Short mmCIF file of C-alpha atoms in Angstrom, two decimals:
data_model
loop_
_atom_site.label_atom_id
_atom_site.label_comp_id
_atom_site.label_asym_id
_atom_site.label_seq_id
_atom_site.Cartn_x
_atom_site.Cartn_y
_atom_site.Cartn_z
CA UNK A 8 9.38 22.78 -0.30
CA UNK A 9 13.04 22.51 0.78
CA UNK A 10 15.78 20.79 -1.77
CA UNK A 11 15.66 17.01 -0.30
CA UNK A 12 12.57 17.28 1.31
CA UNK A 13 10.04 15.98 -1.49
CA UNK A 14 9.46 12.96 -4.01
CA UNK A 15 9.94 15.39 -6.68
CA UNK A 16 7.79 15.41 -9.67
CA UNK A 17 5.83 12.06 -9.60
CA UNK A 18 3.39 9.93 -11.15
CA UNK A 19 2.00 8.14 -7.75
CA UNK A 20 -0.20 5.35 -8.31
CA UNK A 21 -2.17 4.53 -4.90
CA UNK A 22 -4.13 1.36 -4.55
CA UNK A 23 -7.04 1.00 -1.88
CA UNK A 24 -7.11 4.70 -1.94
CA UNK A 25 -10.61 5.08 -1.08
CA UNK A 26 -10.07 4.90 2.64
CA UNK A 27 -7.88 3.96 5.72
CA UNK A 28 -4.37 4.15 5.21
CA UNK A 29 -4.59 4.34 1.27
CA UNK A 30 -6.67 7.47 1.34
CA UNK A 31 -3.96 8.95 4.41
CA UNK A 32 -0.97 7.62 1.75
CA UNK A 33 -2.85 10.14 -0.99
CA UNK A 34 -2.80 12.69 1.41
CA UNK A 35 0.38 13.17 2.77
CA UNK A 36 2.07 12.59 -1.09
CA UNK A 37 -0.25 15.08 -2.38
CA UNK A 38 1.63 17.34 -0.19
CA UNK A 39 5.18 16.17 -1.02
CA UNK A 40 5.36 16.04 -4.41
CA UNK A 41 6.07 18.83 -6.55
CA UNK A 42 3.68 21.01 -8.89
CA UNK A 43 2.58 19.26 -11.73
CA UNK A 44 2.60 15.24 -10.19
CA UNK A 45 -0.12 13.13 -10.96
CA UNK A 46 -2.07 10.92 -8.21
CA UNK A 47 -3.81 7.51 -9.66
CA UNK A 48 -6.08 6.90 -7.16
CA UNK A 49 -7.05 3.10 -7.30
CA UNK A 50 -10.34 1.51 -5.68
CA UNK A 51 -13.38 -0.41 -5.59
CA UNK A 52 -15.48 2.33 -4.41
CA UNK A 53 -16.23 5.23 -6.92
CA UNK A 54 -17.91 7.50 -4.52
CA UNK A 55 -15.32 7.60 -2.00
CA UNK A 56 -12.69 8.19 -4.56
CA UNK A 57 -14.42 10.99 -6.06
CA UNK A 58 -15.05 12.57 -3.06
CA UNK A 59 -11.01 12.53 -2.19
CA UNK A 60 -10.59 13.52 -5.71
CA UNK A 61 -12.35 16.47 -5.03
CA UNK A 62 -10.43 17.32 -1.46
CA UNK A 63 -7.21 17.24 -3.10
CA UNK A 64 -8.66 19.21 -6.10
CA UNK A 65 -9.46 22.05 -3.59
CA UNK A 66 -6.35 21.68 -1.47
CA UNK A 67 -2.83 23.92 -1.77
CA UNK A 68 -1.36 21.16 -3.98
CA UNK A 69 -4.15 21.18 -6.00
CA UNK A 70 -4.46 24.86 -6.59
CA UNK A 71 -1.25 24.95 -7.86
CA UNK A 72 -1.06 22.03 -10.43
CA UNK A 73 -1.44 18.62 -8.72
CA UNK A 74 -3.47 16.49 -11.07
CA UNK A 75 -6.04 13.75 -9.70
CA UNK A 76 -7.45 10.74 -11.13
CA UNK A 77 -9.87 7.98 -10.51
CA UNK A 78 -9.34 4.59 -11.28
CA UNK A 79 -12.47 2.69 -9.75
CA UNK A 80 -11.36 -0.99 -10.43
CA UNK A 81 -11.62 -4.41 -8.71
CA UNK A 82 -7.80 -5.15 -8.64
CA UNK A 83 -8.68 -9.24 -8.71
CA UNK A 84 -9.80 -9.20 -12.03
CA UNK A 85 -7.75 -8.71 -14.98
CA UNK A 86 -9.84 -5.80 -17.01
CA UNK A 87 -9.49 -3.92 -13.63
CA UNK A 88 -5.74 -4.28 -13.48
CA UNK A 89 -5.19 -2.79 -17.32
CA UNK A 90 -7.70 0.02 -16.68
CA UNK A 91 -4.81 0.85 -13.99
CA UNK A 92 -2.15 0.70 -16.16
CA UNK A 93 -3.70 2.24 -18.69
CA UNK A 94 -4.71 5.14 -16.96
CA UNK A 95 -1.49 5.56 -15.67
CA UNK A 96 0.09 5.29 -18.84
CA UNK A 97 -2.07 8.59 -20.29
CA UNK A 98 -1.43 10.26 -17.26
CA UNK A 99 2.54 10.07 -17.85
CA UNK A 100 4.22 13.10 -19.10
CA UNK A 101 8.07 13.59 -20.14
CA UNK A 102 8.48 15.79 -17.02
CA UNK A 103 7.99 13.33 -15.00
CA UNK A 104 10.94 12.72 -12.78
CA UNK A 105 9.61 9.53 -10.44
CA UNK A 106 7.46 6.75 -10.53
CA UNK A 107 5.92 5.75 -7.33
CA UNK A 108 3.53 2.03 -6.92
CA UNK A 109 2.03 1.87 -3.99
CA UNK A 110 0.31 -1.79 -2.94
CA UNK A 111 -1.90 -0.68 -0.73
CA UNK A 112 -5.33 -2.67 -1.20
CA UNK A 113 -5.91 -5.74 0.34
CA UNK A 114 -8.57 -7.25 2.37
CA UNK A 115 -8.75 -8.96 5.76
CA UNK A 116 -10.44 -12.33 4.88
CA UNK A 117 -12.44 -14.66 7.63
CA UNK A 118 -10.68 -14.27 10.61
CA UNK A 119 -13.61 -16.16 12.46
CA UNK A 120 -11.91 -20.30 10.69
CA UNK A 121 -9.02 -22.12 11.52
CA UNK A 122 -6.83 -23.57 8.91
CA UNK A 123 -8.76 -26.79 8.82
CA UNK A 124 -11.47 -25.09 7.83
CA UNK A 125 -10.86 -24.00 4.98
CA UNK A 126 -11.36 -27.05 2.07
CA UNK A 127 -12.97 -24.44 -0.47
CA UNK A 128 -10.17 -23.93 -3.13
CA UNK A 129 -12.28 -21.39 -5.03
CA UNK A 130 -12.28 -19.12 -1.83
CA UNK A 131 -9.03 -19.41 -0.94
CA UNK A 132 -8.12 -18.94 -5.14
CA UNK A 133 -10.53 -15.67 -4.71
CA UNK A 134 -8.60 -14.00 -1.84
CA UNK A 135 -5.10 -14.79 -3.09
CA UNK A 136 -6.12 -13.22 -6.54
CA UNK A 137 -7.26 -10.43 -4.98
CA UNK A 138 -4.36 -9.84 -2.65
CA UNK A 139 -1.11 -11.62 -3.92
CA UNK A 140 -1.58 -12.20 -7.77
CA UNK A 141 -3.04 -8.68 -7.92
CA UNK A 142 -0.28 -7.20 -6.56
CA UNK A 143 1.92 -9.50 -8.37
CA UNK A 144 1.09 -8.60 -11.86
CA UNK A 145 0.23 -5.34 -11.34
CA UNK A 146 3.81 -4.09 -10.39
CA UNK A 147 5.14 -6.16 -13.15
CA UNK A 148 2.84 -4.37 -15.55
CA UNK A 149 3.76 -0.81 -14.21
CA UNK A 150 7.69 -2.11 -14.21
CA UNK A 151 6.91 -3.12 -18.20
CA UNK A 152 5.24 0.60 -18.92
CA UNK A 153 7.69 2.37 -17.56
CA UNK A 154 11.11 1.06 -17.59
CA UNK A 155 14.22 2.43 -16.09
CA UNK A 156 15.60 5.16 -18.28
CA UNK A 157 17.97 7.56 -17.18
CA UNK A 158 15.99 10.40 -15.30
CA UNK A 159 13.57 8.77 -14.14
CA UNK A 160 13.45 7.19 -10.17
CA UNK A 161 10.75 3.93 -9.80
CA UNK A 162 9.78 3.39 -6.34
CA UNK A 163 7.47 0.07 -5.18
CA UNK A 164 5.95 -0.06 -1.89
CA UNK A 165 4.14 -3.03 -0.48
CA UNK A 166 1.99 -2.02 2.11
CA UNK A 167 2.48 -5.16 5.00
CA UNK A 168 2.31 -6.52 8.29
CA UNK A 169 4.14 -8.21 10.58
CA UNK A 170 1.67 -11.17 9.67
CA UNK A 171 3.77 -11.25 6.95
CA UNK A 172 6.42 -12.32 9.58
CA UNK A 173 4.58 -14.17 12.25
CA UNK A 174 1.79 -16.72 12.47
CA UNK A 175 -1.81 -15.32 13.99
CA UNK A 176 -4.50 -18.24 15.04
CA UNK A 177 -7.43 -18.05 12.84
CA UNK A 178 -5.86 -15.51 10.44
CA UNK A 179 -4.51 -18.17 7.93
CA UNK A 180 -5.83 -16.33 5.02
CA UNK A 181 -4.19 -12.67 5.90
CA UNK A 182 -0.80 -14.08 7.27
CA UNK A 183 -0.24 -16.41 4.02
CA UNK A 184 -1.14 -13.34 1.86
CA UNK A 185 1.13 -11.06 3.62
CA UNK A 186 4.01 -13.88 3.84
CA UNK A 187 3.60 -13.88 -0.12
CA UNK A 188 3.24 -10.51 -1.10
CA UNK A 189 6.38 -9.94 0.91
CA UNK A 190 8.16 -12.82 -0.26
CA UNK A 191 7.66 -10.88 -3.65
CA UNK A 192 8.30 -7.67 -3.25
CA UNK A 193 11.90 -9.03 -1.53
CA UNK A 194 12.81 -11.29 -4.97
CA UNK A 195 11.82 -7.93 -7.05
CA UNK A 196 14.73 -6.14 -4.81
CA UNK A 197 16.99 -8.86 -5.90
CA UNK A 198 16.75 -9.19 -9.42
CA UNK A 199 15.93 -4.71 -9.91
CA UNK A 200 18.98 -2.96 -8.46
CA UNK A 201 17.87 -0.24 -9.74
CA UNK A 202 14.78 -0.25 -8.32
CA UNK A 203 13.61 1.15 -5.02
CA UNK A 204 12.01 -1.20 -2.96
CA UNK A 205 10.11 -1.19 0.43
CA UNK A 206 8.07 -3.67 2.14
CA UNK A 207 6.26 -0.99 4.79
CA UNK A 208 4.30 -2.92 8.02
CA UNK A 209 2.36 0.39 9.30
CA UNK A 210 1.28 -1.40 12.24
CA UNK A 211 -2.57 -2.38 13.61
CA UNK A 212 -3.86 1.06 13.23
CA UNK A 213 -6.91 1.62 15.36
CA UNK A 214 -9.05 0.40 12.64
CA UNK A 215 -8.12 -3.05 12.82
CA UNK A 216 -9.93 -3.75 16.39
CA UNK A 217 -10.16 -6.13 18.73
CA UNK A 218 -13.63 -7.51 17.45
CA UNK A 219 -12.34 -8.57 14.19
CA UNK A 220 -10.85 -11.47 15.91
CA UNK A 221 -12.49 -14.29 17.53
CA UNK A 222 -9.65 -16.28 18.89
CA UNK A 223 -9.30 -15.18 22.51
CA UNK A 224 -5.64 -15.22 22.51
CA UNK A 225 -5.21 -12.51 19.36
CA UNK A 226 -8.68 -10.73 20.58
CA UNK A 227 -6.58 -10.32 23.92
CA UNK A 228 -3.53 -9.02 22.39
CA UNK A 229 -5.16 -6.35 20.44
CA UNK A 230 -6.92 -5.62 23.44
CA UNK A 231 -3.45 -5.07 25.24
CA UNK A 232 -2.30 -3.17 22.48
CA UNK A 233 -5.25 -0.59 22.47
CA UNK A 234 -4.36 -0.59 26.64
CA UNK A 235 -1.01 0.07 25.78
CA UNK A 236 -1.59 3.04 23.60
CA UNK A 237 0.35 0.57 20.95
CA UNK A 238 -2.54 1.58 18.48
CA UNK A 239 -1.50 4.05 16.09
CA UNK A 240 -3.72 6.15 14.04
CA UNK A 241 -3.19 5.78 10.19
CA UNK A 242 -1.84 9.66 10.43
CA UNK A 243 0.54 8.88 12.52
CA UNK A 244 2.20 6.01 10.60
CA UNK A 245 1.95 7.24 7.28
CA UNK A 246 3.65 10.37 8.93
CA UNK A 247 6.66 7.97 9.19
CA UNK A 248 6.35 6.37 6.08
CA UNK A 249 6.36 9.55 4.41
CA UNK A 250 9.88 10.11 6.11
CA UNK A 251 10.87 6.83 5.19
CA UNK A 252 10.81 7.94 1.31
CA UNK A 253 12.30 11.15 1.67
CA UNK A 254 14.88 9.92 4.03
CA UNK A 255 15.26 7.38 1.38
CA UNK A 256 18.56 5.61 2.80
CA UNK A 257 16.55 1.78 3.29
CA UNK A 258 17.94 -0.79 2.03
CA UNK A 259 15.90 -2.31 -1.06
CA UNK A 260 13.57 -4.81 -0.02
CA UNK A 261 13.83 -4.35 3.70
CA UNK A 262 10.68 -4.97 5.83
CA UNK A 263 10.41 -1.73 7.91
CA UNK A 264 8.32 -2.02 11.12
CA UNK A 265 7.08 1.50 12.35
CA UNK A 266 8.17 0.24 15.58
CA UNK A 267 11.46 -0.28 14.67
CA UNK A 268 11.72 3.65 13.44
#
């Protein structure tokens, strides 16, 4: 690897790793990060992150010292979030030179209701706990286990959408949990300066289809999208992200669009 051209020596700690864009995320950092880095790979699903554990194991940066772990953990509940942090925690070594969070897991929630149809305040409790509070206390733990010492870089990344920006019919639940986890992630920029901070909207990869609406105006936009060619793969927007960090010249906070870049 050239000078400038990788996250250096890092402690990387992926959630939703076990597939989509969290499992592409481990990929592409497993190859940008320098001998010796450790991946925390963060899910709900224990055979899918064993079997990436075991890709990486076998691939060039594993051959030559990256180290892999499993963390298979349901982020919505609270013994999950310390087996994170305490993983992470053992897997920390003195040469260790950055500390990367990604906020990657989150789930889609019905996207089949309208707003006033939603009058169940333990659902609606269930899928912000799982995708704002998670997130929320999680990076604060992280922030409290490693602090900011001289040496030592901390990156966040929040993994979002630009339903974190604009309303969708019938997608109450993913919008408001986007709008927050944003919302968040922005205030942490704020009050961190030292802190790097990026709020990352990959775009609706080719895994978010069509079907998974049932409002005919957003089934019709994705539709036009897919037309388009406006679907990316999750390859070819983590490709960007990747050159995002290394570029590394956002400004904290910032909500980058992959179709702004």
């Amino acid at each position: 690897m050239e000078t400038g051209q990788d996250l250096g020596r890092a402690l990387c700690i992926i959630t939703g790793a076990s597939r989509g864009f969290g499992q592409t995320i481990a990929r592409n950092m497993s190859r940008l990060v320098k001998p010796g880095s450790v991946l925390v790979l963060v899910a709900r699903s224990g055979d899918d992150l064993r079997a990436l554990q075991a890709e990486l194991a076998e691939s060039e940066a594993g051959r030559v010292g990256l180290v892999v772990e499993c963390v298979v953990a349901d982020l919505g509940q609270p013994d999950g979030l310390e087996a994170v942090v305490r993983r992470s925690q053992e897997s920390f070594s003195e040469d260790l030179d950055h500390i990367i969070l990604v906020n990657n897991a989150a789930s889609l929630g019905d996207v089949s209701r309208y707003v006033k149809s939603f009058t169940n305040m333990a659902e609606v409790d269930s899928y912000l706990s799982l995708n704002v509070t998670s997130s929320l206390c999680l990076t604060a733990s992280i922030l409290q286990a490693f602090p900011q010492c001289p040496g030592l870089r901390r990156t966040v990344i929040n993994i979002t959408s630009l339903c974190a920006l604009q309303p969708f019919r019938s997608w109450v639940l993913y919008c408001t949990g986007k709008a927050a986890r944003e919302m968040i992630f922005r205030v942490l920029a704020e009050e961190e300066p030292d802190l790097r901070v990026l709020n990352y909207s990959p775009g609706e990869e080719r895994s978010l289809h069509s079907s998974l609406a049932t409002d005919p105006t957003i089934r019709k936009s994705f539709s036009d999208m897919f037309a388009q060619g406006q679907l990316l793969t999750c390859e070819e927007s983590c490709a960007k992200l990747m050159k995002v960090l290394l570029d590394d010249n956002y400004t904290s906070g910032a909500h980058i669009d992959i179709y702004d870049l």
